[in-house]
Short mmCIF file of C-alpha atoms in Angstrom, two decimals:
data_model
loop_
_atom_site.label_atom_id
_atom_site.label_comp_id
_atom_site.label_asym_id
_atom_site.label_seq_id
_atom_site.Cartn_x
_atom_site.Cartn_y
_atom_site.Cartn_z
CA MET A 1 28.00 26.12 14.43
CA SER A 2 29.07 27.98 17.62
CA GLU A 3 26.92 28.13 20.75
CA ASN A 4 26.32 31.89 20.30
CA GLU A 5 25.26 31.40 16.70
CA ASN A 6 22.98 28.54 17.66
CA ALA A 7 21.38 30.50 20.49
CA SER A 8 20.85 33.45 18.17
CA LYS A 9 19.26 31.19 15.59
CA ILE A 10 16.88 29.58 18.10
CA SER A 11 15.89 33.01 19.40
CA ALA A 12 15.11 34.16 15.88
CA ASP A 13 13.08 31.03 15.22
CA LYS A 14 10.90 31.57 18.27
CA GLU A 15 9.77 34.92 16.92
CA VAL A 16 8.26 33.33 13.83
CA GLU A 17 4.48 33.30 13.70
CA SER A 18 2.83 30.09 12.51
CA GLN A 19 1.40 31.59 9.35
CA THR A 20 4.39 33.75 8.28
CA PRO A 21 7.38 32.86 6.12
CA PRO A 22 10.60 31.85 7.90
CA PRO A 23 13.01 34.68 8.79
CA GLN A 24 15.60 35.41 6.16
CA ASN A 25 18.58 34.72 8.46
CA VAL A 26 17.38 31.13 8.84
CA TYR A 27 16.54 30.43 5.20
CA ASP A 28 18.91 32.60 3.25
CA ASP A 29 20.13 29.82 0.97
CA PRO A 30 17.30 28.54 -1.25
CA SER A 31 19.76 26.50 -3.28
CA GLY A 32 20.36 24.28 -0.27
CA ALA A 33 24.15 24.56 -0.51
CA ALA A 34 24.54 25.47 3.15
CA ALA A 35 22.42 22.54 4.20
CA LYS A 36 24.71 20.23 2.23
CA GLU A 37 27.86 21.67 3.86
CA GLU A 38 26.76 20.84 7.42
CA PRO A 39 25.00 17.57 8.23
CA LEU A 40 21.90 17.65 10.38
CA PRO A 41 22.54 17.34 14.12
CA PRO A 42 21.77 13.75 15.02
CA VAL A 43 18.67 12.92 16.97
CA PRO A 44 19.78 11.79 20.46
CA GLU A 45 20.02 8.01 20.76
CA LYS A 46 16.78 6.69 22.16
CA PRO A 47 15.43 3.27 23.06
CA ALA A 48 12.69 1.81 20.88
CA THR A 49 10.11 2.65 23.55
CA ALA A 50 10.79 6.34 22.98
CA TYR A 51 9.06 6.02 19.61
CA LEU A 52 6.06 4.18 21.00
CA LEU A 53 3.73 7.18 20.66
CA VAL A 54 4.57 7.97 17.04
CA SER A 55 4.40 4.26 16.21
CA ILE A 56 0.88 4.04 17.60
CA LEU A 57 -0.16 7.18 15.72
CA CYS A 58 1.27 5.84 12.45
CA LEU A 59 -0.53 2.55 13.04
CA LEU A 60 -3.78 4.51 13.18
CA VAL A 61 -2.93 6.03 9.80
CA ALA A 62 -1.88 2.62 8.47
CA PHE A 63 -5.35 1.36 9.40
CA GLY A 64 -6.34 2.64 5.96
CA GLY A 65 -4.71 -0.54 4.66
CA PHE A 66 -7.11 -2.58 6.79
CA VAL A 67 -10.02 -1.14 4.81
CA PHE A 68 -8.53 -2.44 1.55
CA GLY A 69 -7.63 -5.80 3.07
CA TRP A 70 -11.13 -6.23 4.48
CA ASP A 71 -12.62 -5.90 1.00
CA THR A 72 -10.18 -8.45 -0.42
CA GLY A 73 -10.91 -10.93 2.36
CA THR A 74 -14.69 -10.61 2.24
CA ILE A 75 -15.42 -10.44 -1.50
CA SER A 76 -13.67 -13.78 -2.08
CA GLY A 77 -16.23 -15.31 0.29
CA PHE A 78 -19.26 -13.37 -0.98
CA VAL A 79 -19.03 -14.80 -4.50
CA ASN A 80 -19.37 -18.32 -3.04
CA MET A 81 -22.30 -17.58 -0.70
CA SER A 82 -25.75 -18.94 -1.46
CA ASP A 83 -27.75 -15.78 -0.71
CA PHE A 84 -25.31 -13.60 -2.64
CA LYS A 85 -25.56 -15.86 -5.71
CA ALA A 86 -29.35 -16.03 -5.43
CA ARG A 87 -29.67 -12.23 -5.37
CA PHE A 88 -27.04 -11.20 -7.90
CA GLY A 89 -26.45 -14.34 -9.96
CA GLN A 90 -28.21 -16.34 -12.66
CA GLN A 91 -30.22 -19.55 -12.42
CA LYS A 92 -29.50 -22.85 -14.13
CA ASP A 93 -32.18 -25.11 -15.58
CA ASN A 94 -32.09 -27.25 -12.44
CA GLY A 95 -32.82 -24.20 -10.27
CA GLU A 96 -29.29 -23.78 -8.92
CA TYR A 97 -27.98 -20.21 -8.69
CA TYR A 98 -24.52 -19.28 -9.91
CA LEU A 99 -22.39 -16.30 -10.88
CA SER A 100 -21.07 -16.38 -14.43
CA ASN A 101 -17.38 -15.75 -15.03
CA VAL A 102 -18.16 -12.34 -16.50
CA ARG A 103 -20.33 -11.26 -13.59
CA THR A 104 -17.91 -12.65 -11.01
CA GLY A 105 -15.00 -10.90 -12.68
CA LEU A 106 -16.85 -7.58 -12.84
CA ILE A 107 -18.11 -7.67 -9.25
CA VAL A 108 -14.69 -8.56 -7.88
CA ALA A 109 -12.51 -6.48 -10.18
CA ILE A 110 -14.45 -3.24 -10.64
CA PHE A 111 -13.32 -2.23 -7.17
CA ASN A 112 -9.78 -1.96 -8.55
CA VAL A 113 -10.88 0.38 -11.35
CA GLY A 114 -12.49 2.66 -8.77
CA CYS A 115 -9.26 2.54 -6.75
CA ALA A 116 -7.14 3.56 -9.75
CA ILE A 117 -9.40 6.55 -10.49
CA GLY A 118 -9.67 7.52 -6.82
CA GLY A 119 -5.92 7.54 -6.28
CA ILE A 120 -5.43 10.03 -9.10
CA THR A 121 -8.47 12.23 -8.36
CA LEU A 122 -9.41 12.06 -4.67
CA GLY A 123 -5.76 11.66 -3.73
CA ARG A 124 -5.40 15.36 -4.56
CA LEU A 125 -7.39 16.19 -1.42
CA GLY A 126 -4.23 15.56 0.60
CA ASP A 127 -2.47 18.43 -1.18
CA ILE A 128 -5.49 20.73 -1.03
CA TYR A 129 -6.69 20.24 2.55
CA GLY A 130 -3.77 18.45 4.20
CA ARG A 131 -3.14 14.77 4.78
CA LYS A 132 -5.40 14.52 7.83
CA LYS A 133 -8.47 16.19 6.37
CA GLY A 134 -7.95 14.51 3.00
CA ILE A 135 -8.11 11.04 4.56
CA SER A 136 -11.22 11.94 6.59
CA ILE A 137 -13.04 13.26 3.51
CA VAL A 138 -12.38 10.18 1.40
CA MET A 139 -13.67 7.96 4.21
CA VAL A 140 -17.03 9.73 3.87
CA VAL A 141 -17.01 8.71 0.20
CA TYR A 142 -16.19 5.17 1.29
CA VAL A 143 -19.21 5.06 3.62
CA VAL A 144 -21.48 6.19 0.76
CA GLY A 145 -20.25 3.29 -1.36
CA ILE A 146 -20.86 0.79 1.44
CA ILE A 147 -24.41 2.08 1.97
CA ILE A 148 -25.19 1.54 -1.72
CA GLN A 149 -23.88 -2.03 -1.54
CA ILE A 150 -25.79 -2.93 1.63
CA ALA A 151 -28.99 -1.46 0.19
CA SER A 152 -28.76 -3.70 -2.89
CA VAL A 153 -31.63 -6.20 -2.95
CA SER A 154 -31.52 -7.99 -6.28
CA SER A 155 -29.70 -5.73 -8.74
CA TRP A 156 -26.09 -6.72 -9.26
CA VAL A 157 -25.61 -3.43 -11.11
CA GLN A 158 -26.42 -1.46 -7.95
CA TYR A 159 -23.91 -3.54 -5.99
CA PHE A 160 -21.45 -3.00 -8.84
CA ILE A 161 -21.87 0.80 -8.58
CA GLY A 162 -21.40 0.72 -4.82
CA ARG A 163 -18.10 -1.11 -5.25
CA ILE A 164 -16.88 1.51 -7.72
CA ILE A 165 -17.63 4.32 -5.24
CA SER A 166 -16.02 2.60 -2.26
CA GLY A 167 -13.09 1.81 -4.55
CA LEU A 168 -12.60 5.52 -5.25
CA ALA A 169 -12.03 6.09 -1.54
CA VAL A 170 -9.74 3.10 -1.00
CA GLY A 171 -7.61 4.17 -3.98
CA ALA A 172 -7.10 7.60 -2.40
CA ILE A 173 -6.33 5.97 0.95
CA SER A 174 -3.65 3.79 -0.64
CA VAL A 175 -1.89 6.98 -1.78
CA LEU A 176 -2.47 9.23 1.23
CA CYS A 177 -1.73 6.82 4.08
CA PRO A 178 1.78 5.64 3.05
CA MET A 179 2.64 9.21 1.99
CA PHE A 180 1.44 10.61 5.33
CA ILE A 181 3.42 8.03 7.31
CA SER A 182 6.62 8.53 5.30
CA GLU A 183 6.44 12.33 5.75
CA THR A 184 5.74 12.15 9.48
CA SER A 185 7.74 9.24 10.89
CA PRO A 186 11.39 9.51 12.05
CA LYS A 187 13.78 8.25 9.37
CA GLN A 188 15.23 5.67 11.79
CA ILE A 189 11.97 3.69 11.76
CA ARG A 190 10.30 5.04 8.61
CA GLY A 191 10.56 1.77 6.68
CA THR A 192 8.98 -0.19 9.50
CA LEU A 193 6.13 2.28 9.97
CA VAL A 194 5.32 2.50 6.25
CA SER A 195 5.37 -1.30 6.16
CA CYS A 196 2.63 -1.24 8.80
CA PHE A 197 0.26 -0.19 5.99
CA GLN A 198 0.83 -3.62 4.43
CA LEU A 199 0.52 -5.24 7.87
CA MET A 200 -2.93 -3.72 8.19
CA ILE A 201 -3.87 -4.98 4.72
CA THR A 202 -3.00 -8.52 5.80
CA LEU A 203 -4.92 -8.12 9.07
CA GLY A 204 -7.95 -6.96 7.07
CA ILE A 205 -7.69 -9.95 4.72
CA PHE A 206 -7.39 -12.39 7.62
CA LEU A 207 -10.30 -10.95 9.64
CA GLY A 208 -12.36 -10.71 6.44
CA TYR A 209 -11.83 -14.44 5.88
CA CYS A 210 -12.77 -15.19 9.49
CA THR A 211 -15.93 -13.08 9.30
CA THR A 212 -17.22 -14.68 6.10
CA TYR A 213 -16.45 -18.10 7.58
CA GLY A 214 -18.60 -17.15 10.57
CA THR A 215 -21.53 -15.84 8.52
CA LYS A 216 -21.59 -18.44 5.71
CA SER A 217 -23.81 -20.75 7.77
CA TYR A 218 -26.71 -18.27 7.65
CA SER A 219 -29.25 -18.73 4.88
CA ASN A 220 -30.18 -15.08 4.34
CA SER A 221 -28.43 -11.78 3.58
CA VAL A 222 -26.72 -11.85 6.99
CA GLN A 223 -24.08 -13.84 5.09
CA TRP A 224 -22.75 -10.74 3.35
CA ARG A 225 -24.52 -7.71 4.86
CA VAL A 226 -22.95 -8.12 8.31
CA PRO A 227 -19.35 -8.10 6.95
CA LEU A 228 -20.25 -5.05 4.87
CA GLY A 229 -21.86 -3.32 7.84
CA LEU A 230 -18.66 -3.64 9.85
CA CYS A 231 -17.04 -1.31 7.30
CA PHE A 232 -18.75 1.61 9.06
CA ALA A 233 -16.75 0.84 12.20
CA TRP A 234 -13.47 0.78 10.25
CA ALA A 235 -14.24 4.15 8.67
CA LEU A 236 -15.01 5.75 12.04
CA LEU A 237 -11.86 4.32 13.60
CA LEU A 238 -9.68 5.74 10.82
CA MET A 239 -11.28 9.18 11.12
CA PHE A 240 -10.73 9.05 14.90
CA GLY A 241 -7.07 8.29 14.27
CA MET A 242 -6.77 11.41 12.12
CA MET A 243 -7.86 13.54 15.07
CA LEU A 244 -4.85 12.33 17.09
CA MET A 245 -2.20 12.40 14.36
CA PRO A 246 0.05 15.48 13.88
CA GLU A 247 -0.04 16.92 10.37
CA SER A 248 2.81 16.21 7.95
CA PRO A 249 5.64 18.71 8.68
CA ARG A 250 6.52 18.85 4.99
CA TYR A 251 2.97 19.83 4.09
CA LEU A 252 2.97 22.47 6.86
CA VAL A 253 6.28 24.01 5.76
CA GLU A 254 5.10 24.13 2.15
CA TYR A 255 2.12 26.24 3.24
CA GLY A 256 4.12 28.49 5.58
CA LYS A 257 2.89 27.00 8.88
CA ILE A 258 6.37 26.87 10.36
CA GLU A 259 5.56 26.71 14.07
CA GLU A 260 3.07 23.91 13.51
CA ALA A 261 5.73 22.05 11.53
CA ARG A 262 8.19 22.50 14.42
CA ALA A 263 5.69 21.08 16.87
CA SER A 264 5.00 18.11 14.59
CA LEU A 265 8.71 17.30 14.14
CA ALA A 266 9.42 17.66 17.84
CA ARG A 267 6.55 15.37 18.74
CA VAL A 268 7.46 12.50 16.43
CA ASN A 269 11.20 12.69 17.21
CA LYS A 270 10.68 13.07 20.98
CA VAL A 271 12.73 16.26 21.30
CA THR A 272 11.93 19.82 22.34
CA VAL A 273 10.61 22.35 19.85
CA ASP A 274 13.82 24.40 20.10
CA HIS A 275 16.17 21.42 19.69
CA PRO A 276 18.91 22.03 17.07
CA PHE A 277 17.70 18.98 15.13
CA VAL A 278 14.24 20.53 14.71
CA ASN A 279 15.72 23.86 13.59
CA ASP A 280 17.98 22.29 11.00
CA GLU A 281 15.41 19.77 9.81
CA ILE A 282 13.01 22.67 9.18
CA ASP A 283 15.83 24.42 7.31
CA ASN A 284 16.42 21.28 5.28
CA ILE A 285 12.75 20.84 4.39
CA TYR A 286 12.36 24.52 3.52
CA ASN A 287 15.44 24.57 1.30
CA GLY A 288 14.26 21.40 -0.40
CA ILE A 289 10.90 22.99 -1.13
CA GLU A 290 12.61 26.09 -2.52
CA ARG A 291 14.75 23.95 -4.81
CA GLU A 292 11.67 22.11 -5.96
CA LYS A 293 9.94 25.40 -6.81
CA LEU A 294 12.91 26.31 -9.00
CA ALA A 295 12.76 22.88 -10.65
CA GLY A 296 9.04 23.03 -11.51
CA ASN A 297 5.56 23.82 -10.32
CA GLY A 298 4.46 20.27 -9.57
CA SER A 299 2.16 19.91 -12.58
CA TRP A 300 1.33 16.63 -14.30
CA ALA A 301 3.82 17.59 -17.00
CA ASP A 302 6.57 17.52 -14.36
CA LEU A 303 6.13 13.77 -14.14
CA PHE A 304 7.63 13.60 -17.64
CA THR A 305 9.98 16.59 -17.76
CA GLY A 306 10.80 17.37 -14.12
CA LYS A 307 14.22 17.12 -12.55
CA PRO A 308 16.00 15.36 -11.03
CA LYS A 309 15.04 12.22 -12.96
CA ILE A 310 11.30 12.51 -12.20
CA PHE A 311 10.23 10.43 -15.18
CA TYR A 312 12.72 7.70 -14.25
CA ARG A 313 11.29 7.66 -10.72
CA VAL A 314 7.74 7.45 -12.05
CA PHE A 315 8.84 4.57 -14.28
CA VAL A 316 10.37 2.75 -11.30
CA GLY A 317 7.25 3.30 -9.18
CA VAL A 318 4.86 2.13 -11.91
CA LEU A 319 6.89 -1.00 -12.65
CA LEU A 320 7.26 -1.91 -8.97
CA GLN A 321 3.54 -1.52 -8.27
CA SER A 322 2.66 -3.44 -11.43
CA LEU A 323 5.04 -6.26 -10.58
CA GLN A 324 3.64 -6.47 -7.06
CA GLN A 325 0.33 -7.51 -8.63
CA LEU A 326 1.98 -9.68 -11.28
CA THR A 327 3.58 -11.85 -8.60
CA GLY A 328 0.15 -13.50 -8.47
CA ASN A 329 -0.61 -12.75 -4.82
CA ASN A 330 -4.20 -11.70 -5.48
CA TYR A 331 -4.74 -14.87 -7.50
CA PHE A 332 -4.75 -16.56 -4.10
CA PHE A 333 -6.48 -13.80 -2.12
CA TYR A 334 -9.37 -12.89 -4.44
CA TYR A 335 -10.10 -16.45 -5.47
CA GLY A 336 -8.79 -18.35 -2.44
CA THR A 337 -12.02 -20.24 -1.78
CA THR A 338 -12.41 -21.09 -5.48
CA VAL A 339 -8.79 -22.23 -5.90
CA PHE A 340 -8.90 -24.59 -2.95
CA LYS A 341 -12.18 -26.12 -3.98
CA ALA A 342 -10.30 -27.18 -7.11
CA VAL A 343 -7.62 -28.95 -5.08
CA GLY A 344 -10.20 -31.01 -3.22
CA MET A 345 -10.71 -29.13 0.06
CA ASN A 346 -14.07 -29.91 1.66
CA ASP A 347 -14.29 -26.46 3.24
CA SER A 348 -12.34 -23.98 1.17
CA PHE A 349 -13.32 -21.18 3.58
CA GLU A 350 -11.16 -22.85 6.24
CA THR A 351 -8.21 -23.05 3.86
CA SER A 352 -8.50 -19.35 3.02
CA ILE A 353 -8.31 -18.60 6.75
CA VAL A 354 -5.04 -20.56 6.88
CA LEU A 355 -3.71 -18.38 4.05
CA GLY A 356 -4.87 -15.30 5.93
CA ILE A 357 -3.03 -16.37 9.08
CA VAL A 358 0.17 -17.05 7.15
CA ASN A 359 -0.12 -13.70 5.37
CA PHE A 360 -0.71 -11.71 8.55
CA ALA A 361 1.93 -13.43 10.67
CA SER A 362 4.55 -13.23 7.91
CA THR A 363 4.14 -9.47 7.58
CA PHE A 364 5.52 -9.04 11.11
CA VAL A 365 8.70 -10.67 9.81
CA GLY A 366 8.58 -8.23 6.89
CA LEU A 367 8.67 -5.27 9.28
CA TRP A 368 12.05 -6.49 10.54
CA VAL A 369 13.38 -7.60 7.16
CA ILE A 370 12.79 -4.26 5.42
CA GLU A 371 14.94 -2.36 7.96
CA ARG A 372 17.51 -5.09 8.55
CA PHE A 373 18.38 -5.84 4.91
CA GLY A 374 17.28 -2.67 3.14
CA ARG A 375 14.87 -2.23 0.25
CA ARG A 376 16.85 -3.79 -2.63
CA LYS A 377 17.95 -6.99 -0.91
CA THR A 378 14.45 -7.54 0.42
CA LEU A 379 12.89 -7.29 -3.04
CA LEU A 380 15.59 -9.39 -4.69
CA GLY A 381 15.32 -12.14 -2.08
CA GLY A 382 11.54 -12.13 -2.40
CA SER A 383 11.72 -12.61 -6.16
CA VAL A 384 13.95 -15.67 -5.78
CA LEU A 385 11.73 -17.29 -3.13
CA MET A 386 8.46 -16.62 -4.99
CA THR A 387 9.89 -18.06 -8.21
CA ALA A 388 10.73 -21.32 -6.43
CA CYS A 389 7.26 -21.54 -4.88
CA LEU A 390 5.41 -20.83 -8.12
CA VAL A 391 7.31 -23.37 -10.18
CA VAL A 392 6.38 -26.13 -7.70
CA PHE A 393 2.76 -24.96 -7.31
CA ALA A 394 2.17 -24.76 -11.07
CA SER A 395 4.05 -27.95 -11.94
CA VAL A 396 2.19 -30.07 -9.39
CA GLY A 397 -1.12 -28.54 -10.49
CA VAL A 398 -0.45 -29.30 -14.15
CA ALA A 399 1.16 -32.73 -13.84
CA ARG A 400 -0.23 -34.35 -10.69
CA LEU A 401 -3.47 -32.78 -9.49
CA TYR A 402 -5.74 -34.36 -12.12
CA PRO A 403 -4.29 -37.88 -12.64
CA ASN A 404 -7.43 -39.12 -14.43
CA GLY A 405 -8.57 -35.96 -16.23
CA TYR A 406 -10.12 -32.65 -15.28
CA ASP A 407 -13.58 -34.14 -14.83
CA GLN A 408 -12.35 -36.75 -12.33
CA PRO A 409 -11.47 -36.48 -8.60
CA THR A 410 -8.22 -34.72 -7.75
CA SER A 411 -5.17 -36.21 -6.07
CA LYS A 412 -5.22 -35.50 -2.33
CA GLY A 413 -1.44 -35.67 -2.06
CA ALA A 414 -0.96 -33.21 -4.91
CA GLY A 415 -3.59 -30.92 -3.43
CA ASN A 416 -1.85 -30.88 -0.04
CA CYS A 417 1.47 -30.13 -1.74
CA MET A 418 -0.07 -27.19 -3.61
CA ILE A 419 -1.60 -25.76 -0.44
CA THR A 420 1.78 -26.06 1.31
CA PHE A 421 3.61 -24.20 -1.43
CA ALA A 422 0.81 -21.64 -1.66
CA CYS A 423 1.52 -20.92 2.02
CA PHE A 424 5.26 -20.70 1.30
CA PHE A 425 4.50 -18.28 -1.53
CA ILE A 426 2.35 -16.10 0.72
CA PHE A 427 5.12 -16.09 3.34
CA SER A 428 7.69 -15.05 0.73
CA PHE A 429 5.44 -12.30 -0.64
CA ALA A 430 4.32 -10.96 2.74
CA THR A 431 7.88 -10.63 4.05
CA THR A 432 9.33 -8.94 0.97
CA TRP A 433 7.35 -7.50 -1.92
CA ALA A 434 4.20 -6.73 0.02
CA PRO A 435 5.74 -4.13 2.38
CA GLY A 436 8.83 -3.37 0.27
CA VAL A 437 7.05 -1.82 -2.69
CA TYR A 438 4.98 0.56 -0.55
CA VAL A 439 8.13 1.66 1.29
CA VAL A 440 10.18 2.30 -1.87
CA VAL A 441 7.38 4.17 -3.64
CA SER A 442 6.61 6.34 -0.59
CA GLU A 443 10.30 7.39 -0.45
CA THR A 444 10.89 7.97 -4.17
CA TYR A 445 9.22 11.26 -5.15
CA PRO A 446 9.96 14.89 -4.23
CA LEU A 447 7.27 16.76 -2.34
CA ARG A 448 5.99 18.82 -5.26
CA VAL A 449 4.95 15.71 -7.23
CA ARG A 450 4.75 13.14 -4.41
CA GLN A 451 0.97 12.80 -4.50
CA LYS A 452 0.86 12.63 -8.30
CA GLY A 453 3.77 10.22 -8.58
CA MET A 454 2.39 7.90 -5.93
CA ALA A 455 -1.09 8.12 -7.46
CA VAL A 456 0.15 7.10 -10.92
CA ALA A 457 2.26 4.27 -9.51
CA THR A 458 -0.57 3.00 -7.32
CA ALA A 459 -3.04 3.30 -10.24
CA ALA A 460 -0.84 0.84 -12.14
CA ASN A 461 -1.18 -1.56 -9.20
CA TRP A 462 -4.97 -1.23 -9.20
CA MET A 463 -5.31 -1.63 -12.96
CA TRP A 464 -3.26 -4.81 -12.98
CA GLY A 465 -5.34 -5.95 -10.04
CA PHE A 466 -8.47 -5.36 -12.13
CA LEU A 467 -7.10 -7.29 -15.11
CA ILE A 468 -5.99 -10.22 -12.95
CA ALA A 469 -9.25 -10.34 -10.99
CA PHE A 470 -11.42 -10.07 -14.10
CA PHE A 471 -9.60 -12.50 -16.37
CA THR A 472 -8.57 -15.11 -13.79
CA PRO A 473 -11.86 -17.08 -14.02
CA PHE A 474 -11.50 -17.33 -17.80
CA ILE A 475 -7.79 -18.13 -17.77
CA THR A 476 -8.02 -20.80 -15.07
CA GLN A 477 -10.94 -22.38 -16.93
CA ALA A 478 -8.77 -22.57 -20.06
CA ILE A 479 -5.30 -23.49 -18.73
CA HIS A 480 -6.00 -24.39 -15.10
CA PHE A 481 -2.90 -24.26 -12.90
CA ALA A 482 -0.52 -23.55 -15.77
CA TYR A 483 -1.56 -19.98 -14.96
CA GLY A 484 1.14 -20.13 -12.27
CA TYR A 485 3.83 -20.18 -14.96
CA VAL A 486 2.63 -16.77 -16.18
CA PHE A 487 3.18 -15.27 -12.74
CA MET A 488 6.52 -17.08 -12.45
CA GLY A 489 7.76 -15.37 -15.62
CA CYS A 490 6.76 -11.97 -14.21
CA VAL A 491 8.58 -12.67 -10.94
CA ILE A 492 11.76 -13.63 -12.81
CA PHE A 493 11.56 -10.34 -14.71
CA SER A 494 11.16 -8.49 -11.39
CA LEU A 495 14.48 -9.90 -10.21
CA PHE A 496 16.36 -8.29 -13.08
CA PHE A 497 14.37 -5.05 -12.89
CA VAL A 498 15.13 -4.48 -9.21
CA TYR A 499 18.80 -5.37 -9.65
CA PHE A 500 19.39 -2.94 -12.52
CA CYS A 501 16.91 -0.13 -11.82
CA VAL A 502 16.00 0.26 -8.12
CA PRO A 503 18.43 2.15 -5.83
CA GLU A 504 18.71 1.66 -2.07
CA THR A 505 16.97 4.34 0.02
CA LYS A 506 17.34 2.85 3.49
CA GLY A 507 18.37 5.37 6.16
CA LEU A 508 18.00 8.46 3.97
CA THR A 509 15.81 11.46 4.65
CA LEU A 510 13.32 12.21 1.88
CA GLU A 511 15.45 15.20 0.93
CA GLU A 512 18.57 13.01 0.68
CA VAL A 513 16.70 10.67 -1.65
CA ASP A 514 16.08 13.68 -3.91
CA ASP A 515 19.79 14.54 -3.78
CA MET A 516 20.69 10.97 -4.73
CA TYR A 517 18.63 11.16 -7.91
CA ASP A 518 20.29 14.51 -8.67
CA GLN A 519 23.62 12.70 -8.94
CA LYS A 520 24.87 9.93 -11.19
CA PHE A 521 24.45 6.67 -9.33
CA THR A 522 24.36 2.93 -9.86
CA PRO A 523 21.44 1.11 -8.18
CA GLY A 524 22.70 -0.76 -5.16
CA LEU A 525 25.87 1.35 -4.85
CA ALA A 526 24.38 4.79 -4.26
CA PHE A 527 24.22 5.83 -0.60
CA LYS A 528 25.04 2.41 0.81
CA MET A 529 24.27 2.47 4.50
#
């Protein structure tokens, strides 16, 4: 493009009002052919510190993951607390209070059902009101659910209902936050910033463990009401973050707010509003939206019939999110205190904190791994490592932990070995599948069905989370640590699924990902970077 043509184009762009459609001389090729002929002008090379502002803003959005992690870290402690069991449990003949397997499974797992429903229903608020407002609204729903739980005195059903309502909000957050980050962050660091959502989940789990460890010594409802009360602070912090974050430029372009989209792109890429990159990126987004309108209207039916390869992409997203749960990670997180009581730990709360530390620290490694090795290699490597860890964990648990029978003391050496390999498993998961799945799914769908596609995929994650959380007490009672072999089989399957079905999306704009699916490609060979 010549300097005169570029100057003329910038001048025309400046005349556009924020609520009016783009001028025809800028967007005169809805098919996107022109955009394909000339690559986007590169963003000027910048040091990592140049992206400090957008990284901080995306971390505030990623804080939505902290809310989910906090629930995971605290509920595993609640079900072992004396006051919680006295209020919501049953009483044995000797006067001891306990939570039955059914009640424990329902209290822990119903949250996941609420999340699955919330992702599909409340997740739509991001398309209706924008990503920023949508997240703020669902946090109000979250606060309502927390209030119901804190107000519970002796009815486990009331607590149960509160967890469903707060789950609705967290399910929507798990869709909106990664989507918002992927649409806003520069492509050079998009994988890292989306992975920060998982980092915040691990931070929430770790601090949740620490908080329940600190409150377990109380003899009254302080044990569990204080950790729940802190949820109000997390909700307010996330809503404050939304006030600082620029709106998604793709959402703004879709609704004709072109000047606002320019400002958002310029801010996150640290360039001026009239930079050629901003002009052409707006062109690219606009042409992509026009192509999507020709391909379909973004209805639920488009998930099955839309092009290019929408159903295949939904299938990939659903399987990846399902397999993330079927690795068995939440077997350790939801029931960490219970599992380590079985291996002979005197204070299983302390052991769960160790798992939390490993999980949180390992996710920092995952932020580097996901950009250094790409999405496919990260997932494939994680499957291999987790398989090795699970086979040792399960084999030692089955063959060595109970040398004299299940009703006799456990082997300390076997217990220590299992804890060690549980930590290795958490490290392997936290550096690979934990951030990798969220990154791949957030990059997979075109704008017109992005919310719906991510909601369906994430709902699969939540539903498997519900099944695992609910049935784990029954399964472990029946087959004990042979349960690990079930997860090992799922992880082996994930290795083959990723190899044959998941393409590499590292370094691509979201529009280029759409182009990739529009062509014939072989996973792992398409768009190698």
